[in-house]
Amino acid sequence: MQELGFIGLGIMGKPMARNLLKAGYELVVYDINEQAIEELVESGAKAGRSSKDVAERSEVIITMLPNSPEVRDVVLGRDGIAEGAKPGTIVLDMSSISPIVSQEIAKELAKRQVIMLDAPVSGGEPKAIDGTLAIMVGGPEDAFAEVTEILLHMGSSAVLVGEIGSGNVTKLANQIIVALNIAAMSEAMVLAVKAGTDPEKVFQAIRGGLAGSTVLDAKMPLVLERNFEPGFRIELHIKDLLNALDTAHAVGTPLPLASQVLEFMQALKVDGKAKEDHGGLIQFYEKLAKVEVRR
Ligand code: NAD
């Protein structure tokens, strides 16, 4: 079995690391939050002292961090992975970050014969716990082949989309589709309530038709219960849509709908709801129409 490193033990990283331990891998872990390291050590991992230390002790290093600046810092910063990694090491970044930054980091690592794959995930905490995430990957084919088995202990699918950065381009596409779906659901359900119908019955009537979706089935029951516990936080979705806009501007593609939904989320953040689930987006529409969608 390969020696694995795992850096970033938050909502997603913790259950993903635990699934690798269950599969029998030796894991060295690190996080700036010491308590997260202790919890993983209790589950059978070894504690790393820094990202550099993890890199010195591993052949494949997985990172699951918030955004581009953290990944850049952990990989290329002081006491980072690049300082400790041997030639031939694979850095498997599973965070959702800017594809442009993935490409920049990979270029720096290549100077040290260290290979990088970007492999963001979709599915959230429940699928991270079950090991059934959908994983979208960018990078060299031979490196992907080397880590496929590892990925399939965390996800039920791992698709190599293309060159480095393609994983995060795919994730941005995923996040645009999810954000616009939640906005469409919110707009429609606020209308349904304002026009005097029962939102539960509207949901049941349409979910099997063309308007039905994974988003509708996942989010509508939570809205009806007024449960906006994350899940996926509004502040993380704002981060993804900002990365989508940066990338779109870099390649020359307007994102007229995504940019609007980004501002709806921004309004909720200003309203103190940044840490709520992105299903809470409906509250933006409810405020405009002065109704609440509930059972
Ligand atoms: P999180 O904030 O819960 O976890 C991030 C972890 O990284 C924290 O434990 C933090 O202490 C650690 N960290 C931050 N900076 C560090 C550093 N310099 N060195 C070491 N550790 C550091 O976030 P999360 O919800 O686990 O999300 C991680 C990534 O996965 C994000 O890019 C997010 O967009 C993506 N994602 C999240 C979900 C979800 O539902 N939560 C779903 C799909 C993808």
Tab-separated table of C-alpha atoms and ligand atoms in Angstrom:
chain	number	residue	atom	x	y	z
A	1	MET	CA	0.000	0.000	0.000
A	2	GLN	CA	1.185	3.511	-0.829
A	3	GLU	CA	2.016	5.972	1.966
A	4	LEU	CA	-0.531	8.778	1.732
A	5	GLY	CA	-0.536	12.312	3.106
A	6	PHE	CA	-3.776	14.205	3.792
A	7	ILE	CA	-3.850	17.973	4.444
A	8	GLY	CA	-7.114	19.822	5.274
A	9	LEU	CA	-9.346	17.919	7.694
A	10	GLY	CA	-12.543	19.982	7.616
A	11	ILE	CA	-16.166	19.058	6.854
A	12	MET	CA	-15.087	17.150	3.731
A	13	GLY	CA	-11.457	16.180	4.410
A	14	LYS	CA	-12.152	14.413	7.709
A	15	PRO	CA	-14.597	11.776	6.375
A	16	MET	CA	-12.563	11.367	3.167
A	17	ALA	CA	-9.414	10.660	5.200
A	18	ARG	CA	-11.335	8.230	7.408
A	19	ASN	CA	-12.465	6.270	4.324
A	20	LEU	CA	-8.829	5.900	3.250
A	21	LEU	CA	-7.887	4.609	6.724
A	22	LYS	CA	-10.782	2.119	6.534
A	23	ALA	CA	-9.450	0.943	3.160
A	24	GLY	CA	-6.131	0.106	4.856
A	25	TYR	CA	-3.885	2.996	3.731
A	26	GLU	CA	-1.185	4.412	6.030
A	27	LEU	CA	-2.045	8.098	6.402
A	28	VAL	CA	0.002	11.084	7.658
A	29	VAL	CA	-2.324	14.025	8.279
A	30	TYR	CA	-1.992	17.764	8.865
A	31	ASP	CA	-4.299	20.737	9.484
A	32	ILE	CA	-3.749	24.129	11.135
A	33	ASN	CA	-6.531	23.024	13.500
A	34	GLU	CA	-4.782	20.694	15.970
A	35	GLN	CA	-8.033	19.184	17.200
A	36	ALA	CA	-8.784	17.910	13.684
A	37	ILE	CA	-5.369	16.158	13.639
A	38	GLU	CA	-6.071	14.574	17.045
A	39	GLU	CA	-9.438	13.229	15.857
A	40	LEU	CA	-7.796	11.551	12.864
A	41	VAL	CA	-4.982	10.142	15.023
A	42	GLU	CA	-7.696	8.533	17.171
A	43	SER	CA	-8.995	6.938	13.958
A	44	GLY	CA	-5.532	5.478	13.193
A	45	ALA	CA	-3.640	8.200	11.260
A	46	LYS	CA	-0.149	9.519	12.074
A	47	ALA	CA	0.220	13.212	12.953
A	48	GLY	CA	2.220	15.436	10.608
A	49	ARG	CA	4.044	18.510	11.974
A	50	SER	CA	3.640	20.631	8.816
A	51	SER	CA	2.737	20.281	5.148
A	52	LYS	CA	6.468	19.849	4.438
A	53	ASP	CA	6.675	17.025	6.984
A	54	VAL	CA	3.637	15.284	5.400
A	55	ALA	CA	5.302	15.568	1.974
A	56	GLU	CA	8.588	14.083	3.256
A	57	ARG	CA	6.692	11.030	4.538
A	58	SER	CA	4.295	10.367	1.596
A	59	GLU	CA	4.238	9.282	-2.055
A	60	VAL	CA	0.821	10.783	-2.773
A	61	ILE	CA	-0.414	13.896	-0.932
A	62	ILE	CA	-4.103	14.787	-0.916
A	63	THR	CA	-5.185	18.362	-0.124
A	64	MET	CA	-8.759	19.406	0.773
A	65	LEU	CA	-8.547	23.128	1.566
A	66	PRO	CA	-10.960	26.088	1.281
A	67	ASN	CA	-9.727	28.016	-1.785
A	68	SER	CA	-6.852	28.987	-4.092
A	69	PRO	CA	-4.782	31.073	-1.584
A	70	GLU	CA	-4.735	28.221	0.977
A	71	VAL	CA	-3.728	25.635	-1.647
A	72	ARG	CA	-0.980	27.911	-2.980
A	73	ASP	CA	0.282	28.463	0.572
A	74	VAL	CA	0.188	24.783	1.580
A	75	VAL	CA	1.894	23.639	-1.638
A	76	LEU	CA	4.374	26.437	-2.432
A	77	GLY	CA	4.613	28.440	0.818
A	78	ARG	CA	7.052	28.203	3.741
A	79	ASP	CA	7.168	24.663	5.216
A	80	GLY	CA	4.949	23.646	2.312
A	81	ILE	CA	4.670	20.483	0.237
A	82	ALA	CA	7.180	21.628	-2.412
A	83	GLU	CA	9.927	21.883	0.244
A	84	GLY	CA	9.454	18.269	1.323
A	85	ALA	CA	8.278	16.352	-1.752
A	86	LYS	CA	10.597	13.910	-3.532
A	87	PRO	CA	10.679	13.787	-7.364
A	88	GLY	CA	7.842	11.547	-8.594
A	89	THR	CA	5.480	12.528	-5.774
A	90	ILE	CA	1.847	13.160	-6.809
A	91	VAL	CA	-0.076	16.097	-5.320
A	92	LEU	CA	-3.805	15.351	-5.576
A	93	ASP	CA	-5.633	18.606	-4.867
A	94	MET	CA	-9.305	17.827	-4.208
A	95	SER	CA	-10.252	21.385	-3.134
A	96	SER	CA	-12.505	23.503	-5.377
A	97	ILE	CA	-10.207	26.313	-6.547
A	98	SER	CA	-9.542	28.463	-9.619
A	99	PRO	CA	-8.394	26.301	-12.558
A	100	ILE	CA	-5.906	29.047	-13.446
A	101	VAL	CA	-4.280	28.689	-10.015
A	102	SER	CA	-4.200	24.866	-10.389
A	103	GLN	CA	-2.234	25.343	-13.616
A	104	GLU	CA	0.165	27.853	-11.999
A	105	ILE	CA	0.877	25.578	-9.020
A	106	ALA	CA	1.355	22.533	-11.292
A	107	LYS	CA	3.918	24.486	-13.337
A	108	GLU	CA	5.952	25.324	-10.225
A	109	LEU	CA	5.790	21.712	-8.990
A	110	ALA	CA	6.888	20.389	-12.385
A	111	LYS	CA	10.233	22.205	-11.893
A	112	ARG	CA	10.818	19.729	-9.021
A	113	GLN	CA	9.478	16.694	-10.944
A	114	VAL	CA	6.407	16.679	-8.711
A	115	ILE	CA	3.148	15.912	-10.531
A	116	MET	CA	-0.157	17.601	-9.746
A	117	LEU	CA	-3.744	16.552	-10.440
A	118	ASP	CA	-6.768	18.758	-9.713
A	119	ALA	CA	-9.608	16.529	-8.527
A	120	PRO	CA	-12.499	18.499	-6.991
A	121	VAL	CA	-15.612	16.696	-5.825
A	122	SER	CA	-19.367	17.032	-5.848
A	123	GLY	CA	-21.782	15.515	-3.344
A	124	GLY	CA	-21.180	17.308	-0.045
A	125	GLU	CA	-20.644	15.905	3.444
A	126	PRO	CA	-23.140	12.975	3.219
A	127	LYS	CA	-21.407	11.563	0.145
A	128	ALA	CA	-17.968	12.263	1.638
A	129	ILE	CA	-19.020	10.101	4.615
A	130	ASP	CA	-20.454	7.338	2.384
A	131	GLY	CA	-17.458	7.427	0.018
A	132	THR	CA	-19.756	8.116	-2.939
A	133	LEU	CA	-18.491	11.506	-4.156
A	134	ALA	CA	-18.420	12.371	-7.866
A	135	ILE	CA	-14.782	13.240	-8.655
A	136	MET	CA	-13.707	15.290	-11.705
A	137	VAL	CA	-10.011	15.186	-12.550
A	138	GLY	CA	-7.470	17.145	-14.598
A	139	GLY	CA	-3.840	16.157	-15.232
A	140	PRO	CA	-1.608	13.549	-16.862
A	141	GLU	CA	-3.188	10.179	-17.708
A	142	ASP	CA	-0.454	8.032	-16.100
A	143	ALA	CA	-0.696	9.919	-12.791
A	144	PHE	CA	-4.504	9.546	-12.908
A	145	ALA	CA	-4.100	5.782	-13.433
A	146	GLU	CA	-1.803	5.648	-10.368
A	147	VAL	CA	-4.352	7.307	-8.063
A	148	THR	CA	-7.642	5.952	-9.455
A	149	GLU	CA	-7.902	3.247	-6.793
A	150	ILE	CA	-7.325	5.822	-4.043
A	151	LEU	CA	-10.006	8.097	-5.525
A	152	LEU	CA	-12.530	5.263	-5.688
A	153	HIS	CA	-12.267	4.762	-1.908
A	154	MET	CA	-13.607	8.340	-1.554
A	155	GLY	CA	-15.971	8.492	-4.517
A	156	SER	CA	-18.215	6.290	-6.620
A	157	SER	CA	-16.895	7.834	-9.851
A	158	ALA	CA	-13.647	9.496	-10.942
A	159	VAL	CA	-13.542	10.876	-14.493
A	160	LEU	CA	-10.369	12.224	-16.120
A	161	VAL	CA	-11.693	15.261	-18.013
A	162	GLY	CA	-8.432	16.565	-19.534
A	163	GLU	CA	-5.262	18.502	-18.744
A	164	ILE	CA	-4.485	20.080	-15.354
A	165	GLY	CA	-7.208	22.650	-14.516
A	166	SER	CA	-9.959	20.644	-16.269
A	167	GLY	CA	-11.154	19.188	-12.976
A	168	ASN	CA	-11.808	22.660	-11.590
A	169	VAL	CA	-13.349	23.913	-14.868
A	170	THR	CA	-15.786	20.990	-14.569
A	171	LYS	CA	-16.475	21.832	-10.916
A	172	LEU	CA	-17.205	25.475	-11.838
A	173	ALA	CA	-19.686	24.253	-14.476
A	174	ASN	CA	-21.250	22.037	-11.790
A	175	GLN	CA	-21.511	24.952	-9.348
A	176	ILE	CA	-23.139	27.258	-11.944
A	177	ILE	CA	-25.757	24.592	-12.703
A	178	VAL	CA	-26.466	24.011	-8.986
A	179	ALA	CA	-26.691	27.756	-8.144
A	180	LEU	CA	-29.049	28.508	-11.049
A	181	ASN	CA	-31.184	25.464	-10.196
A	182	ILE	CA	-31.602	26.662	-6.608
A	183	ALA	CA	-32.467	30.157	-7.857
A	184	ALA	CA	-35.048	28.777	-10.335
A	185	MET	CA	-36.593	26.602	-7.623
A	186	SER	CA	-36.738	29.592	-5.243
A	187	GLU	CA	-38.284	31.974	-7.773
A	188	ALA	CA	-40.950	29.430	-8.762
A	189	MET	CA	-41.866	28.359	-5.225
A	190	VAL	CA	-42.179	31.935	-3.953
A	191	LEU	CA	-44.596	32.609	-6.833
A	192	ALA	CA	-46.545	29.424	-5.990
A	193	VAL	CA	-46.990	30.498	-2.354
A	194	LYS	CA	-47.828	34.129	-3.180
A	195	ALA	CA	-50.473	32.874	-5.645
A	196	GLY	CA	-52.068	30.875	-2.833
A	197	THR	CA	-50.968	27.262	-3.509
A	198	ASP	CA	-49.479	24.740	-1.059
A	199	PRO	CA	-45.712	24.486	-1.863
A	200	GLU	CA	-45.532	20.862	-0.659
A	201	LYS	CA	-48.248	19.883	-3.174
A	202	VAL	CA	-46.610	21.921	-5.958
A	203	PHE	CA	-43.326	20.101	-5.227
A	204	GLN	CA	-44.987	16.663	-5.298
A	205	ALA	CA	-46.866	17.538	-8.516
A	206	ILE	CA	-43.804	18.656	-10.503
A	207	ARG	CA	-40.911	16.558	-9.180
A	208	GLY	CA	-41.519	13.656	-11.606
A	209	GLY	CA	-41.754	15.960	-14.661
A	210	LEU	CA	-39.196	17.925	-16.667
A	211	ALA	CA	-38.748	20.457	-13.842
A	212	GLY	CA	-37.702	17.679	-11.469
A	213	SER	CA	-34.008	17.614	-10.504
A	214	THR	CA	-31.532	16.339	-7.937
A	215	VAL	CA	-31.379	19.899	-6.603
A	216	LEU	CA	-35.182	20.108	-6.243
A	217	ASP	CA	-35.325	16.738	-4.436
A	218	ALA	CA	-32.408	17.609	-2.133
A	219	LYS	CA	-33.309	21.206	-1.280
A	220	MET	CA	-37.111	21.519	-1.353
A	221	PRO	CA	-37.747	19.249	1.692
A	222	LEU	CA	-35.207	21.313	3.674
A	223	VAL	CA	-36.836	24.592	2.618
A	224	LEU	CA	-40.270	23.291	3.661
A	225	GLU	CA	-38.790	22.446	7.106
A	226	ARG	CA	-36.999	25.838	7.209
A	227	ASN	CA	-33.743	23.926	7.747
A	228	PHE	CA	-30.792	25.947	6.457
A	229	GLU	CA	-28.055	24.147	8.429
A	230	PRO	CA	-25.080	23.534	6.100
A	231	GLY	CA	-24.538	21.325	3.981
A	232	PHE	CA	-22.791	23.598	1.595
A	233	ARG	CA	-22.330	27.091	2.962
A	234	ILE	CA	-23.442	30.180	0.999
A	235	GLU	CA	-19.938	31.658	1.518
A	236	LEU	CA	-18.364	28.652	-0.257
A	237	HIS	CA	-20.792	28.984	-3.165
A	238	ILE	CA	-19.909	32.699	-3.423
A	239	LYS	CA	-16.244	31.616	-3.619
A	240	ASP	CA	-17.016	29.151	-6.439
A	241	LEU	CA	-19.048	31.692	-8.439
A	242	LEU	CA	-16.262	34.284	-8.037
A	243	ASN	CA	-13.789	31.687	-9.360
A	244	ALA	CA	-16.226	31.005	-12.239
A	245	LEU	CA	-16.375	34.728	-13.102
A	246	ASP	CA	-12.561	35.107	-12.912
A	247	THR	CA	-12.124	32.133	-15.217
A	248	ALA	CA	-14.889	33.319	-17.554
A	249	HIS	CA	-13.264	36.743	-17.838
A	250	ALA	CA	-9.862	35.148	-18.481
A	251	VAL	CA	-11.193	33.015	-21.367
A	252	GLY	CA	-13.753	35.585	-22.628
A	253	THR	CA	-17.186	34.172	-21.730
A	254	PRO	CA	-19.973	36.276	-20.213
A	255	LEU	CA	-21.884	34.621	-17.330
A	256	PRO	CA	-25.066	36.753	-17.178
A	257	LEU	CA	-27.122	34.456	-14.923
A	258	ALA	CA	-24.322	33.232	-12.622
A	259	SER	CA	-23.259	36.837	-11.940
A	260	GLN	CA	-26.821	37.723	-10.855
A	261	VAL	CA	-27.168	34.738	-8.538
A	262	LEU	CA	-23.753	35.615	-7.078
A	263	GLU	CA	-25.171	39.018	-6.075
A	264	PHE	CA	-28.280	37.377	-4.506
A	265	MET	CA	-25.908	35.258	-2.396
A	266	GLN	CA	-23.846	38.341	-1.586
A	267	ALA	CA	-27.031	40.086	-0.335
A	268	LEU	CA	-27.702	37.122	1.987
A	269	LYS	CA	-24.107	37.252	3.246
A	270	VAL	CA	-24.580	40.947	4.125
A	271	ASP	CA	-27.763	39.849	5.906
A	272	GLY	CA	-25.681	37.544	8.194
A	273	LYS	CA	-26.503	34.283	6.383
A	274	ALA	CA	-23.062	33.411	4.915
A	275	LYS	CA	-22.770	30.243	7.008
A	276	GLU	CA	-26.244	28.918	6.111
A	277	ASP	CA	-26.823	26.231	3.479
A	278	HIS	CA	-27.046	27.453	-0.135
A	279	GLY	CA	-30.676	26.228	-0.125
A	280	GLY	CA	-31.205	29.338	2.036
A	281	LEU	CA	-30.989	31.353	-1.201
A	282	ILE	CA	-34.800	31.181	-1.243
A	283	GLN	CA	-34.808	33.776	1.561
A	284	PHE	CA	-33.625	36.405	-0.937
A	285	TYR	CA	-36.774	35.854	-3.044
A	286	GLU	CA	-39.007	35.580	0.022
A	287	LYS	CA	-37.888	39.015	1.175
A	288	LEU	CA	-38.750	40.541	-2.220
A	289	ALA	CA	-42.233	38.973	-2.297
A	290	LYS	CA	-42.905	39.119	1.482
A	291	VAL	CA	-43.907	35.455	1.815
A	292	GLU	CA	-42.326	32.345	3.345
A	293	VAL	CA	-42.227	28.921	1.687
A	294	ARG	CA	-42.968	26.421	4.450
A	295	ARG	CA	-45.140	23.434	5.332
B	1	NAD	P1	-13.696	23.436	5.713
B	1	NAD	O1	-13.512	24.896	5.915
B	1	NAD	O2	-14.632	22.675	6.608
B	1	NAD	O3	-12.256	22.675	5.780
B	1	NAD	C1	-11.050	23.213	5.344
B	1	NAD	C2	-9.932	22.735	6.283
B	1	NAD	O4	-8.683	23.239	5.799
B	1	NAD	C3	-10.094	23.222	7.723
B	1	NAD	O5	-9.993	22.122	8.625
B	1	NAD	C4	-8.935	24.204	7.894
B	1	NAD	O6	-8.433	24.268	9.224
B	1	NAD	C5	-7.913	23.641	6.936
B	1	NAD	N1	-6.896	24.612	6.520
B	1	NAD	C6	-7.090	25.888	6.091
B	1	NAD	N2	-5.908	26.463	5.799
B	1	NAD	C7	-4.945	25.538	6.047
B	1	NAD	C8	-3.519	25.534	5.960
B	1	NAD	N3	-2.867	26.618	5.548
B	1	NAD	N4	-2.867	24.397	6.298
B	1	NAD	C9	-3.533	23.297	6.732
B	1	NAD	N5	-4.879	23.243	6.846
B	1	NAD	C10	-5.569	24.344	6.510
B	1	NAD	O7	-14.130	23.277	4.182
B	1	NAD	P2	-14.852	22.009	3.486
B	1	NAD	O8	-16.320	22.210	3.535
B	1	NAD	O9	-14.220	20.741	3.979
B	1	NAD	O10	-14.423	22.278	1.962
B	1	NAD	C11	-13.120	21.999	1.447
B	1	NAD	C12	-13.161	22.187	-0.067
B	1	NAD	O11	-14.110	21.273	-0.636
B	1	NAD	C13	-13.596	23.604	-0.503
B	1	NAD	O12	-12.865	23.984	-1.636
B	1	NAD	C14	-15.079	23.415	-0.834
B	1	NAD	O13	-15.550	24.363	-1.798
B	1	NAD	C15	-15.067	22.001	-1.403
B	1	NAD	N6	-16.369	21.301	-1.319
B	1	NAD	C16	-17.125	21.370	-0.179
B	1	NAD	C17	-18.351	20.710	-0.128
B	1	NAD	C18	-19.250	20.806	1.099
B	1	NAD	O14	-20.423	20.409	0.996
B	1	NAD	N7	-18.760	21.263	2.242
B	1	NAD	C19	-18.791	19.977	-1.226
B	1	NAD	C20	-17.982	19.870	-2.355
B	1	NAD	C21	-16.757	20.545	-2.376
